[in-house]
XYZ file of C-alpha atoms in Angstrom:
102
model
C -19.461 -7.640 24.221
C -19.411 -7.665 20.449
C -16.752 -4.994 20.040
C -14.669 -6.036 23.033
C -13.146 -3.548 25.414
C -12.278 -0.987 22.746
C -14.410 2.160 22.760
C -16.381 2.882 19.590
C -14.328 6.031 18.959
C -11.216 3.863 18.660
C -12.917 1.507 16.196
C -14.018 4.503 14.112
C -10.503 5.998 14.152
C -9.023 2.748 12.880
C -11.753 2.449 10.252
C -11.048 6.011 9.125
C -7.355 5.235 8.571
C -8.383 2.784 5.833
C -10.671 5.349 4.244
C -8.465 8.337 3.448
C -8.743 8.578 -0.337
C -11.449 11.104 -1.257
C -13.020 8.780 -3.846
C -13.146 5.936 -1.334
C -14.735 8.221 1.250
C -17.308 9.460 -1.281
C -18.182 5.940 -2.432
C -18.570 4.779 1.166
C -20.730 7.824 1.912
C -23.183 6.577 -0.732
C -22.622 2.813 -0.487
C -23.147 2.373 3.245
C -26.644 3.917 3.298
C -27.582 1.891 0.194
C -26.746 -1.291 2.080
C -28.695 -0.157 5.153
C -31.746 0.755 3.060
C -31.520 -2.586 1.250
C -31.621 -4.441 4.567
C -34.649 -2.449 5.719
C -36.405 -3.171 2.409
C -35.510 -6.862 2.666
C -37.088 -6.957 6.113
C -40.186 -5.285 4.689
C -40.246 -7.762 1.840
C -40.042 -10.647 4.278
C -42.942 -9.246 6.284
C -45.383 -7.825 3.789
C -44.184 -6.879 0.300
C -42.557 -9.745 -1.567
C -41.936 -7.520 -4.599
C -39.357 -5.509 -2.660
C -36.828 -8.355 -2.827
C -35.605 -7.314 -6.266
C -35.097 -3.701 -5.253
C -33.478 -4.706 -1.968
C -31.082 -7.085 -3.726
C -30.173 -4.447 -6.317
C -29.438 -1.826 -3.682
C -27.429 -4.321 -1.629
C -25.282 -5.304 -4.594
C -24.847 -1.685 -5.711
C -23.833 -0.599 -2.206
C -21.193 -3.320 -1.883
C -19.927 -2.623 -5.404
C -19.369 1.019 -4.418
C -17.513 -0.003 -1.254
C -15.199 -2.397 -3.087
C -14.608 0.150 -5.861
C -13.660 2.662 -3.180
C -11.104 0.267 -1.748
C -9.624 -0.157 -5.228
C -8.969 3.605 -5.226
C -7.648 3.431 -1.667
C -5.350 0.525 -2.469
C -6.237 -1.184 0.821
C -8.325 -4.200 1.656
C -11.504 -3.598 3.645
C -10.933 -3.750 7.400
C -13.502 -6.531 7.806
C -11.197 -8.892 5.899
C -8.996 -8.943 9.006
C -11.682 -8.423 11.675
C -15.333 -9.143 10.893
C -16.455 -6.719 13.583
C -15.643 -3.850 11.225
C -18.836 -4.772 9.374
C -20.600 -3.086 12.287
C -18.282 -0.073 12.429
C -18.893 1.262 8.913
C -22.347 2.590 9.729
C -21.061 4.297 12.878
C -18.222 5.847 10.811
C -20.815 7.065 8.288
C -22.958 8.574 11.058
C -19.894 10.317 12.541
C -18.974 11.579 9.060
C -22.460 12.985 8.545
C -22.117 14.838 11.856
C -18.704 16.161 10.790
C -16.776 14.010 13.280
C -14.975 11.550 10.973
């Protein structure tokens, strides 16, 4: 399994410990959905609308810029620098946050 034997709630808790600073949390709240939307647009561009590549690339870069800026405020490296699987946890953290659970 991709995330091993650890339950998702444990991954999210660890992710949340690296995202305590309010500015970091706010920038991740915006940056994560920008990255997700960029990937959806890139898929659309690959399938039908080649002109979406520019918008998708811009959103992707902007989303990552916000995440890295947030970590500058936090003073901690992103979790995925030590475990690549955290690339898949950020969206789940964001969804939990939107539901008031993170």
